[in-house]
PDB file of C-alpha atoms in Angstrom:
ATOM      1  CA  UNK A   1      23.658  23.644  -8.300  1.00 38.00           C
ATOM      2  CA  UNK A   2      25.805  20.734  -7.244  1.00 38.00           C
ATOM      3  CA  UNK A   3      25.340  21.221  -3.418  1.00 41.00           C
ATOM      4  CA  UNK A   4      21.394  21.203  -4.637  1.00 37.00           C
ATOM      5  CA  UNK A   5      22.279  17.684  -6.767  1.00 33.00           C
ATOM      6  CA  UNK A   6      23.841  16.124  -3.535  1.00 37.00           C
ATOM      7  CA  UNK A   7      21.299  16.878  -1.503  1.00 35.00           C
ATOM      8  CA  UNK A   8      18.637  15.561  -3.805  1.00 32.00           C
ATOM      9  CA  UNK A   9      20.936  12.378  -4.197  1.00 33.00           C
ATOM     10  CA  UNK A  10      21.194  11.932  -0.050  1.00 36.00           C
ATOM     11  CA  UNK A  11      17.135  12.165  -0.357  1.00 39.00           C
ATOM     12  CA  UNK A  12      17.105   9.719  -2.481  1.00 37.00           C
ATOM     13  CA  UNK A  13      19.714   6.950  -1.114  1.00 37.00           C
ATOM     14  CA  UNK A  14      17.344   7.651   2.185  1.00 39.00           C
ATOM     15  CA  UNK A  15      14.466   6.750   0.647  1.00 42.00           C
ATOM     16  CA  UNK A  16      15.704   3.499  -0.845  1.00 43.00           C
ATOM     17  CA  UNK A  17      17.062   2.806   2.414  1.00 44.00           C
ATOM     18  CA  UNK A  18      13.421   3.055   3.771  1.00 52.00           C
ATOM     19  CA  UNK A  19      11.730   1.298   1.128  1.00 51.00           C
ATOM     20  CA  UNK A  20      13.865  -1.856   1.449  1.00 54.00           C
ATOM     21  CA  UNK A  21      13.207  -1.629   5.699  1.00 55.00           C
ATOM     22  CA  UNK A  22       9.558  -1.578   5.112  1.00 75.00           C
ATOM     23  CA  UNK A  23       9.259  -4.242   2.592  1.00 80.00           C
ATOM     24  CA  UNK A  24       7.632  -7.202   3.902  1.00 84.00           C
ATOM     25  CA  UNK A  25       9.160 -10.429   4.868  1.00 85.00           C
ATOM     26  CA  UNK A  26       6.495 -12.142   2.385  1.00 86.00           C
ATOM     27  CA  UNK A  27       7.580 -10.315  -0.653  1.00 91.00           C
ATOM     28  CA  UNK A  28      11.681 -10.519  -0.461  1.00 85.00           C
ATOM     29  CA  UNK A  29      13.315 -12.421  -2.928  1.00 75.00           C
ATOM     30  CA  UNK A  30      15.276 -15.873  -2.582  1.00 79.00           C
ATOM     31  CA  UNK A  31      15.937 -18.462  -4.811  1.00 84.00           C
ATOM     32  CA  UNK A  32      13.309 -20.454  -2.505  1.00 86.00           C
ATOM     33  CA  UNK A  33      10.759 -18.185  -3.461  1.00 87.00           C
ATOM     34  CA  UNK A  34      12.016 -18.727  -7.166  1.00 90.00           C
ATOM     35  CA  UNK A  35      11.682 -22.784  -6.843  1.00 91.00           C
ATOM     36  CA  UNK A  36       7.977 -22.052  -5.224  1.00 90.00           C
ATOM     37  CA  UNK A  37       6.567 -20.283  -7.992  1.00 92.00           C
ATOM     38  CA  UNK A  38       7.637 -23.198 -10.441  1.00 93.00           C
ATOM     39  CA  UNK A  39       6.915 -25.954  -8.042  1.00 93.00           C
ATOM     40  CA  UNK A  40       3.014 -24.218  -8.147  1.00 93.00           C
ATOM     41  CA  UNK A  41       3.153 -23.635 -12.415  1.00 94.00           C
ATOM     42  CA  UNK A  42       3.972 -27.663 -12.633  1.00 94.00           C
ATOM     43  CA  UNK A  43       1.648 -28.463 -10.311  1.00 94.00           C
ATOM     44  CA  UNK A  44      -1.313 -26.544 -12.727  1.00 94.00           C
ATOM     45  CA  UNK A  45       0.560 -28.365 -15.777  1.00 95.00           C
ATOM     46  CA  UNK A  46       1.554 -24.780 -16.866  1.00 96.00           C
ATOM     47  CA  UNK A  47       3.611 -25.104 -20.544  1.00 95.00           C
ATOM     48  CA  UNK A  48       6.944 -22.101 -20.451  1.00 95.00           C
ATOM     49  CA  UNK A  49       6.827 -20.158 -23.976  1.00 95.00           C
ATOM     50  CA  UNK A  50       9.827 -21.704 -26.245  1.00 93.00           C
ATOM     51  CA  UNK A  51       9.385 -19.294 -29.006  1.00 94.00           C
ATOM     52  CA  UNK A  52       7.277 -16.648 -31.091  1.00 94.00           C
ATOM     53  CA  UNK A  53       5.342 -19.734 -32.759  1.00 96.00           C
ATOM     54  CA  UNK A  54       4.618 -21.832 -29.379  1.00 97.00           C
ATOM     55  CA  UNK A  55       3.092 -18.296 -28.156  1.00 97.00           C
ATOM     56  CA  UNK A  56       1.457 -17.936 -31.460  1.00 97.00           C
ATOM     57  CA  UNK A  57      -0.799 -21.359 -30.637  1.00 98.00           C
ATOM     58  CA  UNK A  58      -1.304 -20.705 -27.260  1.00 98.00           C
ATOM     59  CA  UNK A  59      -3.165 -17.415 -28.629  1.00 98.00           C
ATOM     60  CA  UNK A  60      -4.981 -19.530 -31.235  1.00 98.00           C
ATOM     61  CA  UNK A  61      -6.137 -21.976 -28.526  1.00 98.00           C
ATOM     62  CA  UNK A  62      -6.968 -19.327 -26.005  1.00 97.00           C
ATOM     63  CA  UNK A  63      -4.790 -20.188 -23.513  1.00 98.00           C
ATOM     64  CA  UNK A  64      -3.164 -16.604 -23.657  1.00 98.00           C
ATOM     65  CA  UNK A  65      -5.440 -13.486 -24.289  1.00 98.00           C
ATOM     66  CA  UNK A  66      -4.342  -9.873 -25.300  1.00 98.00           C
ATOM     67  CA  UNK A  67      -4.088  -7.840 -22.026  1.00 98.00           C
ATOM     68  CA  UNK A  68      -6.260  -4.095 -23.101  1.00 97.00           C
ATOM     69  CA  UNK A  69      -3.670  -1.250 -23.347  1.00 97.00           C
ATOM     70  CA  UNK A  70      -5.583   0.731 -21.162  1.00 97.00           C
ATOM     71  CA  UNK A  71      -8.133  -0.802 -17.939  1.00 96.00           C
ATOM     72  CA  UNK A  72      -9.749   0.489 -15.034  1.00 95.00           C
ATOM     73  CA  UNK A  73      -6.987   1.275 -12.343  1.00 97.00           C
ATOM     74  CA  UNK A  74      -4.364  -0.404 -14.981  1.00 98.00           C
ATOM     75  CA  UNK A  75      -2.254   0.187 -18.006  1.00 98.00           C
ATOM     76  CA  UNK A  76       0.496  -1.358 -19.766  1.00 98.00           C
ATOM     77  CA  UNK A  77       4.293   0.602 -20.250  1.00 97.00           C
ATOM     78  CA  UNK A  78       4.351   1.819 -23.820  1.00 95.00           C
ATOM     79  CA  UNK A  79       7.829   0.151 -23.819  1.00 94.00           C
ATOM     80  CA  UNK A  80       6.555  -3.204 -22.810  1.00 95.00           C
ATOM     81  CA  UNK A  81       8.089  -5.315 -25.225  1.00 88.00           C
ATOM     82  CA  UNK A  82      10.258  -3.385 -26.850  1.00 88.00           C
ATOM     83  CA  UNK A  83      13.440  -4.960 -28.748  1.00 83.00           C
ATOM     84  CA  UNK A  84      11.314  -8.243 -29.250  1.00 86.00           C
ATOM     85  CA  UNK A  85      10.843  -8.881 -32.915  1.00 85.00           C
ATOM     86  CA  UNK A  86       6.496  -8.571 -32.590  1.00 90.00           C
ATOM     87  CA  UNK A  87       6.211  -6.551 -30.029  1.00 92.00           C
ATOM     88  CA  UNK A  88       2.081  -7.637 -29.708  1.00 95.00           C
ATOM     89  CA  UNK A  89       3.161 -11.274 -28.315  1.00 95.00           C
ATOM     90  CA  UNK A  90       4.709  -9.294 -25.745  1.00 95.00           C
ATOM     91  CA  UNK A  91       1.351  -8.012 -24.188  1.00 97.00           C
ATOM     92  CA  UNK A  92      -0.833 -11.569 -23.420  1.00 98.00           C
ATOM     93  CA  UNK A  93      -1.303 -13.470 -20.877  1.00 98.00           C
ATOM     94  CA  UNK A  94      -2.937 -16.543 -19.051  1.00 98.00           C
ATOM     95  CA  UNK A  95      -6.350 -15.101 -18.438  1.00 98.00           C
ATOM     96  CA  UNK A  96      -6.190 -15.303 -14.614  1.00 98.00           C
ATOM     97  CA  UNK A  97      -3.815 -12.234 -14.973  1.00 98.00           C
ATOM     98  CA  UNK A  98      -6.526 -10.315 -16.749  1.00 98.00           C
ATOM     99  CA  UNK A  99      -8.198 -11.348 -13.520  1.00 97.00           C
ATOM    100  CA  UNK A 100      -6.147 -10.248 -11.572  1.00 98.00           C
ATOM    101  CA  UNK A 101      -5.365  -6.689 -13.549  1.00 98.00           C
ATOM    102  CA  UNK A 102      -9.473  -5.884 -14.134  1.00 97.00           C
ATOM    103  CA  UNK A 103      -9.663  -6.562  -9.703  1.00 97.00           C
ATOM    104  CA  UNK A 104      -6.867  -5.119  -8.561  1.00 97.00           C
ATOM    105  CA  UNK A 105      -6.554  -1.780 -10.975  1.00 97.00           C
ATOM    106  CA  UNK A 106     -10.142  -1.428  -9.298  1.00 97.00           C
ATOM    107  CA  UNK A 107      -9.123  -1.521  -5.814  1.00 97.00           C
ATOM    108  CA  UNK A 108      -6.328   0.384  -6.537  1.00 97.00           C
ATOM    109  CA  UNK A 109      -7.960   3.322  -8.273  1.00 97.00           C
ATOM    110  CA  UNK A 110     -10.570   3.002  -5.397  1.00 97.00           C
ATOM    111  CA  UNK A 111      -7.551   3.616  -3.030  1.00 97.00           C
ATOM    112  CA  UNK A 112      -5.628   6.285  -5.270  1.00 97.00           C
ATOM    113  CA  UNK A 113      -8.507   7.917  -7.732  1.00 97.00           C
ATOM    114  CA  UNK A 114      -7.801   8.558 -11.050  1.00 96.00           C
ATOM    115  CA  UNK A 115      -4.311   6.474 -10.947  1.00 97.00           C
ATOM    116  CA  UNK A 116      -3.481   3.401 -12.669  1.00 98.00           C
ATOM    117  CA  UNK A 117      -0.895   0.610 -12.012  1.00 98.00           C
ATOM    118  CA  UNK A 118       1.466  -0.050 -14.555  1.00 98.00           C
ATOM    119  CA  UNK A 119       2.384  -2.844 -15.698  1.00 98.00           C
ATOM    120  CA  UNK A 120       5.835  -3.531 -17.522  1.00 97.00           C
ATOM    121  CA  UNK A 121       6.264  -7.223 -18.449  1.00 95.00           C
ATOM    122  CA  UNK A 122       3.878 -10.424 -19.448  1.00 97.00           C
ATOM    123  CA  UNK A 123       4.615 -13.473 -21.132  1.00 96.00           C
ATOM    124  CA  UNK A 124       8.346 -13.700 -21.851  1.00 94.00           C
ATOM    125  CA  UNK A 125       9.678 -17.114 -24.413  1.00 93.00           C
ATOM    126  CA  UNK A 126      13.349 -18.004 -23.960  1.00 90.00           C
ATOM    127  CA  UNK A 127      14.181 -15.410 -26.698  1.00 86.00           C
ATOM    128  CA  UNK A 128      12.721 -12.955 -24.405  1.00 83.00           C
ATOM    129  CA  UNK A 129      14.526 -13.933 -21.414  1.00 86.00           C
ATOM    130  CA  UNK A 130      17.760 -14.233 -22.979  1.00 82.00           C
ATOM    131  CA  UNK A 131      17.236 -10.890 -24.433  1.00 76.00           C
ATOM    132  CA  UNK A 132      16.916  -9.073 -20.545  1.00 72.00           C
ATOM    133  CA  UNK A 133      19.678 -11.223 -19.055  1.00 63.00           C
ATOM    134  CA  UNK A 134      21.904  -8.818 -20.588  1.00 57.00           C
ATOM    135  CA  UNK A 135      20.905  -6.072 -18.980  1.00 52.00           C
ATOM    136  CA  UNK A 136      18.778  -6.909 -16.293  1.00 50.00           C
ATOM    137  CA  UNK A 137      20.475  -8.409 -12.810  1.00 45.00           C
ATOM    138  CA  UNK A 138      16.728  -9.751 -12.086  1.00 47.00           C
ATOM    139  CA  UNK A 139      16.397 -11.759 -15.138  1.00 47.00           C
ATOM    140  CA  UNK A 140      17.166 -15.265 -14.103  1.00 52.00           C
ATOM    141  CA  UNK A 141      19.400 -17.399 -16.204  1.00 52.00           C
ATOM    142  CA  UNK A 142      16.102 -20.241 -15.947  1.00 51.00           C
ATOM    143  CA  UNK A 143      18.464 -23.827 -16.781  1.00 55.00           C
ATOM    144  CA  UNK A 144      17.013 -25.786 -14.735  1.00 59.00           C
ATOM    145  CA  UNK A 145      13.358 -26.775 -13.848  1.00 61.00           C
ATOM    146  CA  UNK A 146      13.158 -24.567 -10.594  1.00 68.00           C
ATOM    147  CA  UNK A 147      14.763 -21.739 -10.963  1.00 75.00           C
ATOM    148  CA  UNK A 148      13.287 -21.383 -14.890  1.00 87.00           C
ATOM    149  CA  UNK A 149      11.756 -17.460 -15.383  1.00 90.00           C
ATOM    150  CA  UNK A 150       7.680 -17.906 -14.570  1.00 94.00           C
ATOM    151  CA  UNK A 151       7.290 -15.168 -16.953  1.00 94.00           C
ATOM    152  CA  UNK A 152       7.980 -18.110 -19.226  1.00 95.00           C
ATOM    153  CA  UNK A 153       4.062 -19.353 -18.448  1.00 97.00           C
ATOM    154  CA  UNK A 154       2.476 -16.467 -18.902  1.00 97.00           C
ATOM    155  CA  UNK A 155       1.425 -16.700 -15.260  1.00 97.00           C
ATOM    156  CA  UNK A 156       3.106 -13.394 -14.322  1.00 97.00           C
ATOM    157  CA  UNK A 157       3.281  -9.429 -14.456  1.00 98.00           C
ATOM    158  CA  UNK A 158       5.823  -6.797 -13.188  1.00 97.00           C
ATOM    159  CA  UNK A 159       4.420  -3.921 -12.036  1.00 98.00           C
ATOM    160  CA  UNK A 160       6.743  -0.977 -11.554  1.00 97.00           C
ATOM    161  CA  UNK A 161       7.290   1.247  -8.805  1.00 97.00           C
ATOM    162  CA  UNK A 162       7.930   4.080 -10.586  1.00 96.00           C
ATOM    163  CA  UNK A 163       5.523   6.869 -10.820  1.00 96.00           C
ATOM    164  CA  UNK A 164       4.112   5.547  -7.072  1.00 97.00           C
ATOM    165  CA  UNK A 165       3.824   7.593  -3.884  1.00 96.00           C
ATOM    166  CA  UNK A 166       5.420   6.037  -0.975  1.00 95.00           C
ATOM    167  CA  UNK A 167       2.100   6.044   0.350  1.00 96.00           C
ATOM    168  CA  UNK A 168       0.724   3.652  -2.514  1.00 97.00           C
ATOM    169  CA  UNK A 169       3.755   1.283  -2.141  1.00 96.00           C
ATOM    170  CA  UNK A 170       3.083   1.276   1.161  1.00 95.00           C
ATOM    171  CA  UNK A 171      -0.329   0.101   0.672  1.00 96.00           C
ATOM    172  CA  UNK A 172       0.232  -1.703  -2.887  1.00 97.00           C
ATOM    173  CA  UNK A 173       2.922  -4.305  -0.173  1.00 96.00           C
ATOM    174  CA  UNK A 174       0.204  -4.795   2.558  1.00 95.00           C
ATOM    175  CA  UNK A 175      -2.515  -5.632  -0.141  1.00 95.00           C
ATOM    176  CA  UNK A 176      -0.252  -8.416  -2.097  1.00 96.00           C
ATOM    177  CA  UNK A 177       0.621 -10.015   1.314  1.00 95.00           C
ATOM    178  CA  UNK A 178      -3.236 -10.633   1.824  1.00 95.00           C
ATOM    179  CA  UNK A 179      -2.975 -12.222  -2.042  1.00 96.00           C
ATOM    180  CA  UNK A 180      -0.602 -14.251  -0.945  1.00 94.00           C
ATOM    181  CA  UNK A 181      -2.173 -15.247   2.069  1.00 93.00           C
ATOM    182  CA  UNK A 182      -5.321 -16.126   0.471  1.00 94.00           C
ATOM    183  CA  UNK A 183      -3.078 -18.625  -1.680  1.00 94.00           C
ATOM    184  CA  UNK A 184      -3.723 -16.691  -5.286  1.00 96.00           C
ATOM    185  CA  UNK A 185      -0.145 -15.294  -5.933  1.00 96.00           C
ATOM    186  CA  UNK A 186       3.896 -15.431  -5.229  1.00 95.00           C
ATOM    187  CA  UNK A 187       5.047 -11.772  -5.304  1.00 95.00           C
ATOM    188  CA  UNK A 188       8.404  -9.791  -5.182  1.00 94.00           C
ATOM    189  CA  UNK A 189       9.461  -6.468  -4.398  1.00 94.00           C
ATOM    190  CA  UNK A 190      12.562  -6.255  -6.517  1.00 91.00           C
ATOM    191  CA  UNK A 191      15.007  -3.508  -5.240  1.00 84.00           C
ATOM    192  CA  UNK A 192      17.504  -3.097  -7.657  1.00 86.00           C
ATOM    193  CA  UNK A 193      14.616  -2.882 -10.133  1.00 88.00           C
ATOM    194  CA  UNK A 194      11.742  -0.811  -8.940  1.00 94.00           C
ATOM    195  CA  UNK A 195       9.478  -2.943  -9.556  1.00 96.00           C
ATOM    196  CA  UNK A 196       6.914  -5.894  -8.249  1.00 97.00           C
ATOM    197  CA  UNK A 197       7.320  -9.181  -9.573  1.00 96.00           C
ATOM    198  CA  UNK A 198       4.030 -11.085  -8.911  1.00 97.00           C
ATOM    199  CA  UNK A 199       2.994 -14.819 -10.220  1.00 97.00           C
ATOM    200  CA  UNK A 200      -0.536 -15.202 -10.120  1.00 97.00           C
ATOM    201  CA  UNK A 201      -2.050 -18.722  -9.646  1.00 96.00           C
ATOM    202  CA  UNK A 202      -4.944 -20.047 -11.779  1.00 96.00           C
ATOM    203  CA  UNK A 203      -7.256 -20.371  -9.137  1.00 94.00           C
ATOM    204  CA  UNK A 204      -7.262 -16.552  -8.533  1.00 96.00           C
ATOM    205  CA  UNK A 205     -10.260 -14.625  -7.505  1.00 93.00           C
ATOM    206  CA  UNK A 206     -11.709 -18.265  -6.000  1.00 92.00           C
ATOM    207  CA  UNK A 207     -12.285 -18.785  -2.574  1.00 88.00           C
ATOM    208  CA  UNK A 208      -9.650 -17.477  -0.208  1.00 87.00           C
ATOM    209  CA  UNK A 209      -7.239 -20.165   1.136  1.00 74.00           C
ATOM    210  CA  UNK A 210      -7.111 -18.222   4.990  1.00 67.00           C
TER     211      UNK A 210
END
């Protein structure tokens, strides 16, 4: 049994070894790519959640919508918000990420049938974020006005890797870098988290910047 456990822990350091070679220059983290995505939020005037209430009004003023548990080619974690006092505020978002869920669970379930992506995070406030600094190395510390969480606008969605076949990451990376060239979204492929970290910009879905 333990000479079966090693090897299936070799497989595995292998495989992260390969997945962080074959991510894509575009979609590695920096602190750069931090300031960019709130460089692009100011420049769309885009308010960061300070609390339960301030999310509250941006609901009542339909500035965040409820993301659907369930979509075509998408779904939200059942933990998704869990710890946070209402775990509902937990699941909206600016309605360009709707957008971007309803278009891109369809290509993906076009490319993978009868699979979903899954989606873990949405709108965080400052409560929120402090919350996952404690036990999350990706959760930025956000004091100062570039390197502030864009989860914060409700501009942005984590999608985990978990559950995906090589061959969908594979083709999940290639398909965000043409986003990102088209000018609708800043993404990440976090590594110590298995997950991708992608800010989507208001004007998604409009005509392609390339």
């Amino acid at each position: 049994m333990e000479a079966e456990m090693r090897v299936i822990f070799l497989g595995l350091l292998l495989l992260g070894g390969n997945l962080e070679a074959q991510r894509p220059r575009e979609l590695r983290g920096s602190a750069r790519a931090l300031r960019e995505q709130n460089v692009v939020a100011d420049s769309f005037n885009l308010s960061r959640m300070k609390d339960s209430a301030m999310i509250k009004r941006m609901i009542a003023h339909g500035f965040l919508i409820r993301i659907p548990d369930y979509g075509h080619g998408f779904r939200l974690d059942s933990r998704l918000g869990s710890g946070y006092p209402n775990r509902e505020l937990m699941k909206v978002a600016r309605p360009w990420v709707k957008r971007f869920l309803v278009r891109e669970g369809e290509h993906f379930r076009e490319f993978s049938p009868g699979r979903s992506l899954v989606v873990t995070s949405l709108v965080r406030d400052h409560v929120r974020q402090n919350q996952l600094r404690r036990g999350n190395v990706n959760a930025v510390r956000g004091n100062t006005s570039t390197n502030r969480s864009p989860h914060l606008t409700g501009s942005t969605l984590d999608i985990t890797k978990r559950g995906m076949t090589a061959r969908e990451i594979s083709w999940f990376r290639q398909h965000l870098v043409l986003l990102e060239r088209c000018g609708w979204i800043e993404a990440t492929e976090e590594m110590r988290q298995p997950t991708f970290h992608i800010f989507v910009h208001p004007n998604f879905g409009e005509r392609c910047a390339t």
